[in-house]
Amino acid sequence: MAIFYKACWAIRAILYCAIFGRFGFPGYIGRPAFLLGVRRMNIGRRVRIFPGLRAECHGQGRLFIHDNVSIGQNFHVIAGNDLHIGSGCLISGDVFVTDTDHTFEQVGVSVFDQPDRVATTRIGENCFLGIGARIQAGTILGDGCIVGANAVVRGVFPPHSVLVGAPARVVKRYNLEFGAWERC
C-alpha cells in the first residue's frame, strides 16, 4: 500500500513541475492542505514531502527547499522574503517555519490591518527539526543543528548545536577538536 501512495505522490510531483518555480525529480509530495505563490517555490531533487503541506509565499517571498530533504506531515512554512531549507534536512511532522511576524504596535487596530515584519530565516544543511518544532522569524540555524520536539526557536545558532525548550536554548554542541558532543 505504501508503494501505491508513493507512486501517486510521484505522479503529483510530475504534475507540479508545471506549476512550481522548480520541482526537482525524483521526489514526491503528498496532497497539500494549502499552497500560495507556488511559482516562487523552488523544490530540489530527492525532496519527500508528506501530506498536509501548507506553504505560503507572500509578497516577493520565495521558498527554497534544497536537495535531499524529508518533510513530515502537516508542515507549515511562510516566506515573506527568501527562505532557505538546506540540503539533507529531516523535518518531522507538525513543524512550523516562518520569516514573518505580525505587528501589533497600533492599539485599537486589528492585527490584520497592521504591516508584517519580515526577518531572514534560514535552516542550514543537515539539520533535524523534531516533531512540533516552531522556527520563528529571524532564526538562523547553522549546519547540523538538532531542534528538539516542540521547541520554540528564535535567534542565531552556531553549527552543530542541540536546541531544546520554549524558548529554545543550546544544551549541547559538537566539539570538532575532540570529535564529541559536549553539554553547554
PDB file of C-alpha atoms in Angstrom:
ATOM      1  CA  MET A   1       0.000   0.000   0.000  1.00  0.00           C
ATOM      2  CA  ALA A   2       2.855   2.415   0.791  1.00  0.00           C
ATOM      3  CA  ILE A   3       4.228   1.879  -2.723  1.00  0.00           C
ATOM      4  CA  PHE A   4       0.843   2.908  -4.176  1.00  0.00           C
ATOM      5  CA  TYR A   5       0.858   6.161  -2.171  1.00  0.00           C
ATOM      6  CA  LYS A   6       4.433   6.957  -3.152  1.00  0.00           C
ATOM      7  CA  ALA A   7       3.590   6.292  -6.805  1.00  0.00           C
ATOM      8  CA  CYS A   8       0.635   8.692  -6.560  1.00  0.00           C
ATOM      9  CA  TRP A   9       2.862  11.289  -4.901  1.00  0.00           C
ATOM     10  CA  ALA A  10       5.469  10.888  -7.653  1.00  0.00           C
ATOM     11  CA  ILE A  11       2.799  11.406 -10.328  1.00  0.00           C
ATOM     12  CA  ARG A  12       1.617  14.503  -8.445  1.00  0.00           C
ATOM     13  CA  ALA A  13       5.239  15.748  -8.365  1.00  0.00           C
ATOM     14  CA  ILE A  14       5.475  15.396 -12.137  1.00  0.00           C
ATOM     15  CA  LEU A  15       2.316  17.481 -12.489  1.00  0.00           C
ATOM     16  CA  TYR A  16       3.690  20.061 -10.039  1.00  0.00           C
ATOM     17  CA  CYS A  17       6.743  20.547 -12.272  1.00  0.00           C
ATOM     18  CA  ALA A  18       4.468  22.629 -14.480  1.00  0.00           C
ATOM     19  CA  ILE A  19       3.270  24.999 -11.742  1.00  0.00           C
ATOM     20  CA  PHE A  20       6.140  25.328  -9.221  1.00  0.00           C
ATOM     21  CA  GLY A  21       9.062  27.648  -9.862  1.00  0.00           C
ATOM     22  CA  ARG A  22      11.138  24.456  -9.770  1.00  0.00           C
ATOM     23  CA  PHE A  23      10.312  20.912  -8.694  1.00  0.00           C
ATOM     24  CA  GLY A  24      13.270  18.525  -8.898  1.00  0.00           C
ATOM     25  CA  PHE A  25      12.913  14.880  -9.751  1.00  0.00           C
ATOM     26  CA  PRO A  26      12.961  12.310  -8.323  1.00  0.00           C
ATOM     27  CA  GLY A  27      10.853  13.418  -5.415  1.00  0.00           C
ATOM     28  CA  TYR A  28       7.306  13.269  -4.214  1.00  0.00           C
ATOM     29  CA  ILE A  29       4.702  15.331  -2.485  1.00  0.00           C
ATOM     30  CA  GLY A  30       1.568  14.219  -0.662  1.00  0.00           C
ATOM     31  CA  ARG A  31      -1.699  16.072  -1.013  1.00  0.00           C
ATOM     32  CA  PRO A  32      -1.106  19.645   0.195  1.00  0.00           C
ATOM     33  CA  ALA A  33      -3.510  21.459   2.513  1.00  0.00           C
ATOM     34  CA  PHE A  34      -2.857  24.925   1.030  1.00  0.00           C
ATOM     35  CA  LEU A  35      -0.391  26.480  -1.442  1.00  0.00           C
ATOM     36  CA  LEU A  36       0.070  30.209  -2.131  1.00  0.00           C
ATOM     37  CA  GLY A  37       2.622  31.625  -4.574  1.00  0.00           C
ATOM     38  CA  VAL A  38       3.758  28.272  -6.000  1.00  0.00           C
ATOM     39  CA  ARG A  39       5.662  29.938  -8.863  1.00  0.00           C
ATOM     40  CA  ARG A  40       8.038  31.275  -6.192  1.00  0.00           C
ATOM     41  CA  MET A  41       8.609  27.840  -4.621  1.00  0.00           C
ATOM     42  CA  ASN A  42      11.776  26.012  -5.620  1.00  0.00           C
ATOM     43  CA  ILE A  43      11.947  22.361  -4.607  1.00  0.00           C
ATOM     44  CA  GLY A  44      15.193  20.423  -5.119  1.00  0.00           C
ATOM     45  CA  ARG A  45      15.880  16.849  -6.161  1.00  0.00           C
ATOM     46  CA  ARG A  46      15.003  13.919  -3.895  1.00  0.00           C
ATOM     47  CA  VAL A  47      12.684  16.005  -1.730  1.00  0.00           C
ATOM     48  CA  ARG A  48       9.998  13.980   0.032  1.00  0.00           C
ATOM     49  CA  ILE A  49       7.006  15.887   1.390  1.00  0.00           C
ATOM     50  CA  PHE A  50       4.254  14.048   3.242  1.00  0.00           C
ATOM     51  CA  PRO A  51       0.579  15.117   3.117  1.00  0.00           C
ATOM     52  CA  GLY A  52      -0.751  18.274   4.723  1.00  0.00           C
ATOM     53  CA  LEU A  53       1.826  20.782   3.421  1.00  0.00           C
ATOM     54  CA  ARG A  54       0.781  24.409   3.905  1.00  0.00           C
ATOM     55  CA  ALA A  55       3.280  26.589   2.033  1.00  0.00           C
ATOM     56  CA  GLU A  56       2.827  30.329   1.537  1.00  0.00           C
ATOM     57  CA  CYS A  57       4.959  32.820  -0.375  1.00  0.00           C
ATOM     58  CA  HIS A  58       3.671  36.329   0.384  1.00  0.00           C
ATOM     59  CA  GLY A  59       4.651  39.494  -1.477  1.00  0.00           C
ATOM     60  CA  GLN A  60       8.066  38.904  -3.060  1.00  0.00           C
ATOM     61  CA  GLY A  61       8.769  35.918  -0.804  1.00  0.00           C
ATOM     62  CA  ARG A  62      10.477  32.863  -2.247  1.00  0.00           C
ATOM     63  CA  LEU A  63      10.870  29.404  -0.756  1.00  0.00           C
ATOM     64  CA  PHE A  64      13.908  27.230  -1.481  1.00  0.00           C
ATOM     65  CA  ILE A  65      13.901  23.624  -0.286  1.00  0.00           C
ATOM     66  CA  HIS A  66      17.260  22.243  -1.352  1.00  0.00           C
ATOM     67  CA  ASP A  67      18.127  18.658  -2.368  1.00  0.00           C
ATOM     68  CA  ASN A  68      17.547  15.509  -0.314  1.00  0.00           C
ATOM     69  CA  VAL A  69      15.110  16.891   2.253  1.00  0.00           C
ATOM     70  CA  SER A  70      12.420  14.866   4.002  1.00  0.00           C
ATOM     71  CA  ILE A  71       9.417  16.719   5.418  1.00  0.00           C
ATOM     72  CA  GLY A  72       6.789  15.112   7.657  1.00  0.00           C
ATOM     73  CA  GLN A  73       3.050  15.600   7.619  1.00  0.00           C
ATOM     74  CA  ASN A  74       1.376  18.957   8.272  1.00  0.00           C
ATOM     75  CA  PHE A  75       4.439  21.120   7.607  1.00  0.00           C
ATOM     76  CA  HIS A  76       3.598  24.867   7.556  1.00  0.00           C
ATOM     77  CA  VAL A  77       6.041  27.350   6.039  1.00  0.00           C
ATOM     78  CA  ILE A  78       5.621  31.085   5.354  1.00  0.00           C
ATOM     79  CA  ALA A  79       8.096  33.039   3.216  1.00  0.00           C
ATOM     80  CA  GLY A  80       7.920  36.835   3.035  1.00  0.00           C
ATOM     81  CA  ASN A  81      11.488  37.019   1.707  1.00  0.00           C
ATOM     82  CA  ASP A  82      13.976  34.347   0.570  1.00  0.00           C
ATOM     83  CA  LEU A  83      13.631  31.423   2.985  1.00  0.00           C
ATOM     84  CA  HIS A  84      16.093  28.527   2.541  1.00  0.00           C
ATOM     85  CA  ILE A  85      15.914  24.999   3.942  1.00  0.00           C
ATOM     86  CA  GLY A  86      19.335  23.431   3.381  1.00  0.00           C
ATOM     87  CA  SER A  87      20.054  20.103   1.754  1.00  0.00           C
ATOM     88  CA  GLY A  88      19.998  16.937   3.819  1.00  0.00           C
ATOM     89  CA  CYS A  89      17.468  18.222   6.362  1.00  0.00           C
ATOM     90  CA  LEU A  90      14.990  15.969   8.132  1.00  0.00           C
ATOM     91  CA  ILE A  91      11.862  17.786   9.270  1.00  0.00           C
ATOM     92  CA  SER A  92       9.391  15.898  11.450  1.00  0.00           C
ATOM     93  CA  GLY A  93       5.614  16.332  11.396  1.00  0.00           C
ATOM     94  CA  ASP A  94       3.669  19.361  12.612  1.00  0.00           C
ATOM     95  CA  VAL A  95       6.649  21.736  12.206  1.00  0.00           C
ATOM     96  CA  PHE A  96       6.211  25.476  11.503  1.00  0.00           C
ATOM     97  CA  VAL A  97       8.879  27.688   9.872  1.00  0.00           C
ATOM     98  CA  THR A  98       8.399  31.388   9.118  1.00  0.00           C
ATOM     99  CA  ASP A  99      10.283  34.576   8.350  1.00  0.00           C
ATOM    100  CA  THR A 100       7.239  36.761   9.018  1.00  0.00           C
ATOM    101  CA  ASP A 101       5.833  38.215  12.242  1.00  0.00           C
ATOM    102  CA  HIS A 102       2.575  40.093  12.708  1.00  0.00           C
ATOM    103  CA  THR A 103       2.912  43.503  14.351  1.00  0.00           C
ATOM    104  CA  PHE A 104       0.598  44.948  16.968  1.00  0.00           C
ATOM    105  CA  GLU A 105       2.021  48.394  17.782  1.00  0.00           C
ATOM    106  CA  GLN A 106      -1.204  50.240  16.939  1.00  0.00           C
ATOM    107  CA  VAL A 107      -3.570  49.624  19.827  1.00  0.00           C
ATOM    108  CA  GLY A 108      -7.169  49.541  18.650  1.00  0.00           C
ATOM    109  CA  VAL A 109      -6.203  48.484  15.130  1.00  0.00           C
ATOM    110  CA  SER A 110      -6.700  44.886  14.096  1.00  0.00           C
ATOM    111  CA  VAL A 111      -3.501  42.876  13.666  1.00  0.00           C
ATOM    112  CA  PHE A 112      -4.801  42.074  10.160  1.00  0.00           C
ATOM    113  CA  ASP A 113      -4.584  45.783   9.293  1.00  0.00           C
ATOM    114  CA  GLN A 114      -1.019  46.271  10.556  1.00  0.00           C
ATOM    115  CA  PRO A 115       2.123  45.604   8.499  1.00  0.00           C
ATOM    116  CA  ASP A 116       4.014  42.344   8.809  1.00  0.00           C
ATOM    117  CA  ARG A 117       7.670  42.342   9.860  1.00  0.00           C
ATOM    118  CA  VAL A 118       9.953  40.084   7.786  1.00  0.00           C
ATOM    119  CA  ALA A 119      13.292  38.859   9.169  1.00  0.00           C
ATOM    120  CA  THR A 120      15.735  36.487   7.482  1.00  0.00           C
ATOM    121  CA  THR A 121      15.154  32.869   8.428  1.00  0.00           C
ATOM    122  CA  ARG A 122      17.407  30.066   7.217  1.00  0.00           C
ATOM    123  CA  ILE A 123      17.750  26.382   8.077  1.00  0.00           C
ATOM    124  CA  GLY A 124      21.307  25.131   7.452  1.00  0.00           C
ATOM    125  CA  GLU A 125      22.279  21.868   5.813  1.00  0.00           C
ATOM    126  CA  ASN A 126      21.750  18.509   7.528  1.00  0.00           C
ATOM    127  CA  CYS A 127      19.538  19.882  10.307  1.00  0.00           C
ATOM    128  CA  PHE A 128      16.936  17.841  12.165  1.00  0.00           C
ATOM    129  CA  LEU A 129      13.722  19.526  13.347  1.00  0.00           C
ATOM    130  CA  GLY A 130      11.810  17.446  15.904  1.00  0.00           C
ATOM    131  CA  ILE A 131       8.064  16.991  15.895  1.00  0.00           C
ATOM    132  CA  GLY A 132       6.109  20.161  16.649  1.00  0.00           C
ATOM    133  CA  ALA A 133       9.139  22.496  16.436  1.00  0.00           C
ATOM    134  CA  ARG A 134       8.416  26.188  15.767  1.00  0.00           C
ATOM    135  CA  ILE A 135      11.093  28.162  13.909  1.00  0.00           C
ATOM    136  CA  GLN A 136      10.246  31.851  14.220  1.00  0.00           C
ATOM    137  CA  ALA A 137      11.162  34.832  12.063  1.00  0.00           C
ATOM    138  CA  GLY A 138      14.789  35.883  12.315  1.00  0.00           C
ATOM    139  CA  THR A 139      16.138  32.414  13.082  1.00  0.00           C
ATOM    140  CA  ILE A 140      19.375  31.207  11.507  1.00  0.00           C
ATOM    141  CA  LEU A 141      20.252  27.574  12.208  1.00  0.00           C
ATOM    142  CA  GLY A 142      23.830  26.620  11.375  1.00  0.00           C
ATOM    143  CA  ASP A 143      24.586  23.376   9.575  1.00  0.00           C
ATOM    144  CA  GLY A 144      23.886  20.200  11.521  1.00  0.00           C
ATOM    145  CA  CYS A 145      21.653  21.735  14.198  1.00  0.00           C
ATOM    146  CA  ILE A 146      19.266  19.459  16.087  1.00  0.00           C
ATOM    147  CA  VAL A 147      15.988  21.007  17.294  1.00  0.00           C
ATOM    148  CA  GLY A 148      14.072  19.082  19.961  1.00  0.00           C
ATOM    149  CA  ALA A 149      10.378  18.264  19.880  1.00  0.00           C
ATOM    150  CA  ASN A 150       8.084  21.253  20.487  1.00  0.00           C
ATOM    151  CA  ALA A 151      10.988  23.695  20.749  1.00  0.00           C
ATOM    152  CA  VAL A 152      10.206  27.359  20.019  1.00  0.00           C
ATOM    153  CA  VAL A 153      13.281  28.771  18.276  1.00  0.00           C
ATOM    154  CA  ARG A 154      14.257  32.383  17.591  1.00  0.00           C
ATOM    155  CA  GLY A 155      17.789  33.657  17.148  1.00  0.00           C
ATOM    156  CA  VAL A 156      21.086  32.778  15.524  1.00  0.00           C
ATOM    157  CA  PHE A 157      22.579  29.410  16.454  1.00  0.00           C
ATOM    158  CA  PRO A 158      26.029  28.052  15.569  1.00  0.00           C
ATOM    159  CA  PRO A 159      26.530  24.852  13.571  1.00  0.00           C
ATOM    160  CA  HIS A 160      26.144  21.501  15.327  1.00  0.00           C
ATOM    161  CA  SER A 161      24.079  22.760  18.249  1.00  0.00           C
ATOM    162  CA  VAL A 162      21.306  20.880  20.049  1.00  0.00           C
ATOM    163  CA  LEU A 163      18.381  23.187  20.898  1.00  0.00           C
ATOM    164  CA  VAL A 164      15.521  22.375  23.255  1.00  0.00           C
ATOM    165  CA  GLY A 165      12.775  24.199  25.111  1.00  0.00           C
ATOM    166  CA  ALA A 166      10.488  27.179  24.780  1.00  0.00           C
ATOM    167  CA  PRO A 167      12.244  29.468  24.292  1.00  0.00           C
ATOM    168  CA  ALA A 168      14.901  27.201  22.814  1.00  0.00           C
ATOM    169  CA  ARG A 169      18.406  27.208  24.236  1.00  0.00           C
ATOM    170  CA  VAL A 170      21.572  25.344  23.298  1.00  0.00           C
ATOM    171  CA  VAL A 171      22.149  22.313  25.547  1.00  0.00           C
ATOM    172  CA  LYS A 172      24.921  20.588  23.553  1.00  0.00           C
ATOM    173  CA  ARG A 173      27.472  21.463  20.890  1.00  0.00           C
ATOM    174  CA  TYR A 174      29.680  19.233  18.831  1.00  0.00           C
ATOM    175  CA  ASN A 175      33.368  19.819  19.555  1.00  0.00           C
ATOM    176  CA  LEU A 176      35.198  19.346  16.249  1.00  0.00           C
ATOM    177  CA  GLU A 177      38.588  19.226  18.001  1.00  0.00           C
ATOM    178  CA  PHE A 178      37.616  16.257  20.201  1.00  0.00           C
ATOM    179  CA  GLY A 179      35.020  14.749  17.868  1.00  0.00           C
ATOM    180  CA  ALA A 180      32.361  14.539  20.566  1.00  0.00           C
ATOM    181  CA  TRP A 181      29.138  16.192  21.756  1.00  0.00           C
ATOM    182  CA  GLU A 182      29.590  18.346  24.862  1.00  0.00           C
ATOM    183  CA  ARG A 183      26.982  19.738  27.223  1.00  0.00           C
ATOM    184  CA  CYS A 184      26.763  23.517  27.476  1.00  0.00           C
TER     185      CYS A 184
END
